[in-house]
C-alpha positions as YAML, in Angstrom:
chain: A
units: angstrom
residues:
- id: 1
  name: MET
  ca: [-10.93, -22.76, -14.02]
- id: 2
  name: VAL
  ca: [-8.40, -20.73, -16.02]
- id: 3
  name: LEU
  ca: [-7.07, -17.78, -14.07]
- id: 4
  name: ASP
  ca: [-6.44, -14.48, -15.78]
- id: 5
  name: PRO
  ca: [-2.88, -13.07, -15.42]
- id: 6
  name: TYR
  ca: [-3.93, -10.37, -12.97]
- id: 7
  name: THR
  ca: [-5.56, -12.87, -10.56]
- id: 8
  name: LEU
  ca: [-2.58, -15.25, -10.96]
- id: 9
  name: ILE
  ca: [-0.06, -12.56, -10.08]
- id: 10
  name: SER
  ca: [-2.12, -11.56, -7.00]
- id: 11
  name: LEU
  ca: [-2.06, -15.18, -5.75]
- id: 12
  name: ILE
  ca: [1.66, -15.45, -6.46]
- id: 13
  name: ILE
  ca: [2.22, -12.43, -4.25]
- id: 14
  name: LEU
  ca: [0.44, -14.29, -1.45]
- id: 15
  name: ALA
  ca: [1.97, -17.71, -1.97]
- id: 16
  name: GLY
  ca: [5.43, -17.20, -0.42]
- id: 17
  name: PRO
  ca: [4.44, -15.23, 2.67]
- id: 18
  name: LEU
  ca: [1.54, -17.60, 3.31]
- id: 19
  name: ALA
  ca: [3.77, -20.66, 3.03]
- id: 20
  name: LEU
  ca: [6.37, -19.12, 5.37]
- id: 21
  name: SER
  ca: [3.81, -17.89, 7.93]
- id: 22
  name: PHE
  ca: [4.57, -20.86, 10.19]
- id: 23
  name: ASP
  ca: [8.26, -20.08, 10.52]
- id: 24
  name: SER
  ca: [8.95, -20.62, 14.21]
- id: 25
  name: ARG
  ca: [10.80, -17.39, 14.76]
- id: 26
  name: VAL
  ca: [8.22, -15.15, 13.06]
- id: 27
  name: ALA
  ca: [5.07, -17.23, 13.70]
- id: 28
  name: PHE
  ca: [3.11, -14.89, 11.54]
- id: 29
  name: TYR
  ca: [0.03, -17.08, 11.81]
- id: 30
  name: GLN
  ca: [-0.53, -15.82, 15.29]
- id: 31
  name: TYR
  ca: [-1.32, -12.33, 13.81]
- id: 32
  name: TRP
  ca: [-3.81, -13.60, 11.31]
- id: 33
  name: PRO
  ca: [-6.91, -12.12, 13.08]
- id: 34
  name: GLY
  ca: [-5.36, -8.71, 13.25]
- id: 35
  name: VAL
  ca: [-3.96, -8.89, 9.73]
- id: 36
  name: ALA
  ca: [-7.40, -9.87, 8.50]
- id: 37
  name: ALA
  ca: [-8.95, -6.95, 10.28]
- id: 38
  name: ALA
  ca: [-6.37, -4.53, 8.98]
- id: 39
  name: SER
  ca: [-6.77, -5.89, 5.42]
- id: 40
  name: LEU
  ca: [-10.57, -5.65, 5.58]
- id: 41
  name: LEU
  ca: [-10.50, -2.10, 6.97]
- id: 42
  name: VAL
  ca: [-7.86, -0.62, 4.79]
- id: 43
  name: GLY
  ca: [-8.50, -2.80, 1.75]
- id: 44
  name: GLY
  ca: [-12.17, -2.04, 2.00]
- id: 45
  name: LEU
  ca: [-11.46, 1.64, 2.01]
- id: 46
  name: TYR
  ca: [-9.27, 1.39, -1.08]
- id: 47
  name: ILE
  ca: [-11.83, -0.81, -2.86]
- id: 48
  name: ILE
  ca: [-14.40, 1.93, -2.32]
- id: 49
  name: TRP
  ca: [-11.87, 4.44, -3.74]
- id: 50
  name: ASP
  ca: [-11.20, 2.05, -6.69]
- id: 51
  name: VAL
  ca: [-14.86, 1.57, -7.54]
- id: 52
  name: GLY
  ca: [-15.41, 5.34, -7.51]
- id: 53
  name: VAL
  ca: [-12.47, 6.35, -9.67]
- id: 54
  name: THR
  ca: [-13.07, 3.44, -12.07]
- id: 55
  name: ARG
  ca: [-16.56, 4.73, -12.70]
- id: 56
  name: ARG
  ca: [-15.20, 8.24, -13.17]
- id: 57
  name: GLY
  ca: [-12.68, 7.07, -15.69]
- id: 58
  name: HIS
  ca: [-9.37, 7.65, -13.86]
- id: 59
  name: TRP
  ca: [-8.34, 4.24, -15.09]
- id: 60
  name: SER
  ca: [-9.75, 1.15, -16.74]
- id: 61
  name: PHE
  ca: [-8.89, -2.54, -16.82]
- id: 62
  name: ASN
  ca: [-7.61, -4.42, -19.86]
- id: 63
  name: PRO
  ca: [-9.83, -7.55, -20.30]
- id: 64
  name: ARG
  ca: [-7.08, -9.32, -22.02]
- id: 65
  name: TYR
  ca: [-5.12, -9.59, -18.75]
- id: 66
  name: THR
  ca: [-7.80, -9.12, -16.14]
- id: 67
  name: GLY
  ca: [-10.60, -11.23, -17.57]
- id: 68
  name: THR
  ca: [-14.17, -10.06, -18.23]
- id: 69
  name: ALA
  ca: [-15.73, -10.92, -14.85]
- id: 70
  name: ARG
  ca: [-16.43, -7.86, -12.73]
- id: 71
  name: LEU
  ca: [-17.61, -7.21, -9.18]
- id: 72
  name: LEU
  ca: [-18.63, -3.57, -8.58]
- id: 73
  name: GLY
  ca: [-16.82, -2.85, -11.84]
- id: 74
  name: LEU
  ca: [-13.53, -4.33, -10.66]
- id: 75
  name: PRO
  ca: [-11.80, -7.54, -11.89]
- id: 76
  name: ARG
  ca: [-11.23, -10.23, -9.27]
- id: 77
  name: GLY
  ca: [-7.49, -9.71, -9.45]
- id: 78
  name: GLU
  ca: [-7.92, -6.12, -8.50]
- id: 79
  name: ILE
  ca: [-9.98, -7.03, -5.44]
- id: 80
  name: LEU
  ca: [-7.54, -9.75, -4.46]
- id: 81
  name: PHE
  ca: [-4.75, -7.19, -4.68]
- id: 82
  name: PHE
  ca: [-6.02, -5.21, -1.63]
- id: 83
  name: PHE
  ca: [-5.80, -8.36, 0.56]
- id: 84
  name: THR
  ca: [-2.74, -10.25, -0.84]
- id: 85
  name: VAL
  ca: [-0.43, -7.28, -1.00]
- id: 86
  name: PRO
  ca: [-0.99, -6.07, 2.60]
- id: 87
  name: TYR
  ca: [-0.68, -9.69, 3.86]
- id: 88
  name: ALA
  ca: [2.63, -10.08, 2.08]
- id: 89
  name: CYS
  ca: [4.03, -6.75, 3.20]
- id: 90
  name: LEU
  ca: [2.94, -7.11, 6.85]
- id: 91
  name: PHE
  ca: [4.64, -10.45, 6.74]
- id: 92
  name: ILE
  ca: [7.76, -8.65, 5.57]
- id: 93
  name: TYR
  ca: [7.58, -6.23, 8.50]
- id: 94
  name: GLU
  ca: [7.29, -9.03, 11.05]
- id: 95
  name: VAL
  ca: [10.24, -10.88, 9.47]
- id: 96
  name: VAL
  ca: [12.33, -7.73, 9.70]
- id: 97
  name: VAL
  ca: [11.52, -7.25, 13.38]
- id: 98
  name: ALA
  ca: [11.95, -10.92, 14.23]
- id: 99
  name: TYR
  ca: [15.32, -11.40, 12.49]
- id: 100
  name: PHE
  ca: [16.89, -8.02, 12.69]
- id: 101
  name: GLY
  ca: [15.15, -6.26, 15.55]
- id: 102
  name: ASP
  ca: [14.14, -2.60, 15.64]
- id: 103
  name: ALA
  ca: [15.31, 0.63, 17.17]
- id: 104
  name: LEU
  ca: [14.29, 4.24, 17.34]
- id: 105
  name: TRP
  ca: [16.56, 6.20, 14.93]
- id: 106
  name: PHE
  ca: [15.58, 9.66, 16.13]
- id: 107
  name: HIS
  ca: [12.97, 11.52, 18.08]
- id: 108
  name: TRP
  ca: [9.77, 12.07, 16.09]
- id: 109
  name: SER
  ca: [8.48, 15.62, 16.60]
- id: 110
  name: PRO
  ca: [4.86, 16.63, 15.97]
- id: 111
  name: TRP
  ca: [6.36, 19.29, 13.69]
- id: 112
  name: PHE
  ca: [7.48, 16.62, 11.30]
- id: 113
  name: SER
  ca: [3.99, 15.28, 11.03]
- id: 114
  name: GLY
  ca: [2.69, 18.82, 10.60]
- id: 115
  name: LEU
  ca: [5.07, 19.51, 7.78]
- id: 116
  name: LEU
  ca: [4.16, 16.20, 6.00]
- id: 117
  name: LEU
  ca: [0.47, 16.96, 6.34]
- id: 118
  name: LEU
  ca: [1.05, 20.50, 4.98]
- id: 119
  name: ALA
  ca: [3.14, 19.23, 2.02]
- id: 120
  name: SER
  ca: [0.51, 16.58, 1.13]
- id: 121
  name: GLY
  ca: [-2.30, 19.14, 1.42]
- id: 122
  name: LEU
  ca: [-0.55, 21.69, -0.76]
- id: 123
  name: ALA
  ca: [0.14, 19.01, -3.40]
- id: 124
  name: ALA
  ca: [-3.53, 17.87, -3.34]
- id: 125
  name: TRP
  ca: [-4.58, 21.52, -3.81]
- id: 126
  name: ARG
  ca: [-1.93, 22.13, -6.54]
- id: 127
  name: TYR
  ca: [-3.00, 19.11, -8.55]
- id: 128
  name: ARG
  ca: [-6.70, 19.22, -7.78]
- id: 129
  name: GLY
  ca: [-7.50, 19.03, -11.49]
- id: 130
  name: GLN
  ca: [-5.84, 15.58, -11.80]
- id: 131
  name: GLY
  ca: [-8.08, 13.06, -10.17]
- id: 132
  name: TYR
  ca: [-5.61, 10.31, -9.35]
- id: 133
  name: THR
  ca: [-2.87, 12.69, -8.24]
- id: 134
  name: ARG
  ca: [-5.26, 14.63, -5.98]
- id: 135
  name: LEU
  ca: [-6.65, 11.47, -4.30]
- id: 136
  name: VAL
  ca: [-3.19, 10.00, -3.78]
- id: 137
  name: MET
  ca: [-2.16, 13.15, -1.95]
- id: 138
  name: LEU
  ca: [-5.28, 13.05, 0.16]
- id: 139
  name: SER
  ca: [-4.50, 9.39, 1.02]
- id: 140
  name: LEU
  ca: [-1.09, 10.61, 2.29]
- id: 141
  name: ILE
  ca: [-2.87, 13.10, 4.50]
- id: 142
  name: LEU
  ca: [-4.96, 10.25, 5.90]
- id: 143
  name: PHE
  ca: [-1.91, 8.08, 6.53]
- id: 144
  name: PHE
  ca: [0.21, 10.78, 8.25]
- id: 145
  name: LEU
  ca: [-2.75, 11.77, 10.40]
- id: 146
  name: VAL
  ca: [-3.64, 8.27, 11.48]
- id: 147
  name: GLN
  ca: [0.00, 7.29, 11.98]
- id: 148
  name: PHE
  ca: [0.67, 10.31, 14.20]
- id: 149
  name: LEU
  ca: [-2.43, 9.64, 16.31]
- id: 150
  name: LEU
  ca: [-1.98, 5.85, 16.69]
- id: 151
  name: VAL
  ca: [1.68, 4.99, 16.28]
- id: 152
  name: PRO
  ca: [3.52, 8.39, 16.49]
- id: 153
  name: ASP
  ca: [7.06, 6.97, 16.55]
- id: 154
  name: LEU
  ca: [6.60, 4.64, 13.52]
- id: 155
  name: LEU
  ca: [8.38, 6.81, 10.97]
- id: 156
  name: ALA
  ca: [11.41, 7.16, 13.26]
- id: 157
  name: THR
  ca: [12.01, 3.42, 13.55]
- id: 158
  name: ARG
  ca: [14.55, 1.39, 11.59]
- id: 159
  name: ALA
  ca: [12.10, -1.57, 10.92]
- id: 160
  name: PHE
  ca: [9.67, 0.78, 9.11]
- id: 161
  name: TRP
  ca: [12.20, 1.91, 6.57]
- id: 162
  name: VAL
  ca: [13.64, -1.51, 6.00]
- id: 163
  name: PHE
  ca: [10.07, -2.88, 5.64]
- id: 164
  name: LEU
  ca: [9.32, -0.07, 3.22]
- id: 165
  name: GLY
  ca: [12.48, -0.62, 1.13]
- id: 166
  name: LEU
  ca: [11.84, -4.37, 0.82]
- id: 167
  name: SER
  ca: [8.16, -3.79, 0.04]
- id: 168
  name: PHE
  ca: [9.06, -1.27, -2.65]
- id: 169
  name: LEU
  ca: [11.51, -3.69, -4.26]
- id: 170
  name: ALA
  ca: [8.61, -6.21, -4.59]
- id: 171
  name: PHE
  ca: [6.41, -3.34, -5.75]
- id: 172
  name: LEU
  ca: [8.82, -2.49, -8.58]
- id: 173
  name: VAL
  ca: [8.71, -6.18, -9.77]
- id: 174
  name: PHE
  ca: [5.00, -6.84, -9.51]
- id: 175
  name: ASN
  ca: [3.62, -3.38, -10.27]
- id: 176
  name: GLY
  ca: [6.12, -3.17, -13.08]
- id: 177
  name: LEU
  ca: [4.59, -6.36, -14.47]
- id: 178
  name: TYR
  ca: [1.05, -5.08, -13.96]
- id: 179
  name: THR
  ca: [1.71, -1.86, -15.87]
- id: 180
  name: ALA
  ca: [3.92, -3.42, -18.56]
- id: 181
  name: LEU
  ca: [1.30, -6.00, -19.70]
- id: 182
  name: PRO
  ca: [-0.69, -3.67, -19.18]
- id: 183
  name: THR
  ca: [-3.49, -4.77, -16.87]
- id: 184
  name: ILE
  ca: [-4.58, -1.18, -16.24]
- id: 185
  name: TRP
  ca: [-4.96, 1.79, -18.59]
- id: 186
  name: TYR
  ca: [-4.44, 5.17, -16.86]
- id: 187
  name: ASN
  ca: [-6.34, 8.21, -18.07]
- id: 188
  name: PRO
  ca: [-3.49, 10.66, -19.02]
- id: 189
  name: ARG
  ca: [-5.55, 13.59, -17.88]
- id: 190
  name: GLU
  ca: [-5.67, 12.30, -14.27]
- id: 191
  name: ILE
  ca: [-1.94, 11.73, -13.69]
- id: 192
  name: TRP
  ca: [1.30, 13.64, -13.89]
- id: 193
  name: GLY
  ca: [2.53, 11.48, -16.76]
- id: 194
  name: ILE
  ca: [5.89, 10.88, -15.10]
- id: 195
  name: ARG
  ca: [6.79, 7.19, -15.01]
- id: 196
  name: ALA
  ca: [9.48, 4.95, -13.50]
- id: 197
  name: GLY
  ca: [9.69, 2.49, -16.36]
- id: 198
  name: THR
  ca: [6.05, 1.71, -16.95]
- id: 199
  name: ILE
  ca: [4.86, 2.69, -13.40]
- id: 200
  name: PRO
  ca: [3.17, 6.05, -12.94]
- id: 201
  name: LEU
  ca: [4.78, 8.11, -10.23]
- id: 202
  name: GLU
  ca: [1.47, 8.32, -8.37]
- id: 203
  name: ASP
  ca: [1.51, 4.56, -7.85]
- id: 204
  name: PHE
  ca: [4.53, 4.93, -5.46]
- id: 205
  name: PHE
  ca: [2.54, 7.30, -3.26]
- id: 206
  name: TYR
  ca: [-0.50, 5.09, -3.52]
- id: 207
  name: ASN
  ca: [1.44, 2.07, -2.47]
- id: 208
  name: PHE
  ca: [3.04, 3.97, 0.45]
- id: 209
  name: SER
  ca: [-0.31, 5.02, 1.89]
- id: 210
  name: LEU
  ca: [-1.88, 1.63, 1.37]
- id: 211
  name: LEU
  ca: [0.96, -0.30, 3.09]
- id: 212
  name: GLY
  ca: [1.47, 2.45, 5.68]
- id: 213
  name: LEU
  ca: [-2.15, 2.40, 6.76]
- id: 214
  name: SER
  ca: [-2.27, -1.36, 6.82]
- id: 215
  name: LEU
  ca: [0.86, -1.42, 9.07]
- id: 216
  name: VAL
  ca: [-0.57, 1.22, 11.39]
- id: 217
  name: VAL
  ca: [-3.83, -0.70, 11.91]
- id: 218
  name: HIS
  ca: [-1.87, -3.93, 12.31]
- id: 219
  name: LEU
  ca: [0.37, -2.49, 14.98]
- id: 220
  name: THR
  ca: [-2.48, -0.74, 16.78]
- id: 221
  name: LEU
  ca: [-4.34, -4.01, 17.01]
- id: 222
  name: ARG
  ca: [-1.29, -5.84, 18.38]
- id: 223
  name: GLY
  ca: [-0.70, -3.19, 20.96]
- id: 224
  name: GLY
  ca: [1.89, -0.89, 19.40]
- id: 225
  name: LEU
  ca: [5.51, -1.15, 18.31]
- id: 226
  name: PRO
  ca: [6.79, -4.70, 19.11]
- id: 227
  name: TRP
  ca: [10.10, -3.46, 20.65]
- id: 228
  name: LEU
  ca: [8.23, -1.12, 23.01]
- id: 229
  name: GLN
  ca: [6.15, -3.97, 24.47]
...
């Protein structure tokens, strides 16, 4: 079977972390049940979002790079994306903690969460006429709320920001490739139109909420922040 580029890239994202999951210091394989649960829960939510906005025309998929096969209107590479990317990035988090440790950088106040929720809500209202922008801001509200309720100190930890930085470096490479081909066409009426290279600015917030929610669920299932155990 010949794989389309989108599916192939999604599998490449998974290949390295999967091969290194048996590293004795990280032993990521021991977290597979929780990682699977986090991926199914969060990935499933984003797939529902994806199906809805694809039908509404917020974006569409280029058959030249995604193939013509569709499930619920989505190419297989798109569906794989919601499982391979969280797996790879949760692996990055556990590597950071195992090899470099973690620490609380500052005290996280409920006021910080309140300000982030307010800013996201105001942005969602301000850009309510742009479908992708509005939904991305709503996804940030969901992340900040769930994070505050389940892992309130997460955004004050060193490991979170190192994990996020490394994940965003990979994001720039792979999402840059996705959008440069392009695998996805964005409806210009549904986005700001500001891009970092070929990547719409909204994709950065989208990626933040997807990875953030996946990490919160993963940490909650394993009992909280590793260094507090």
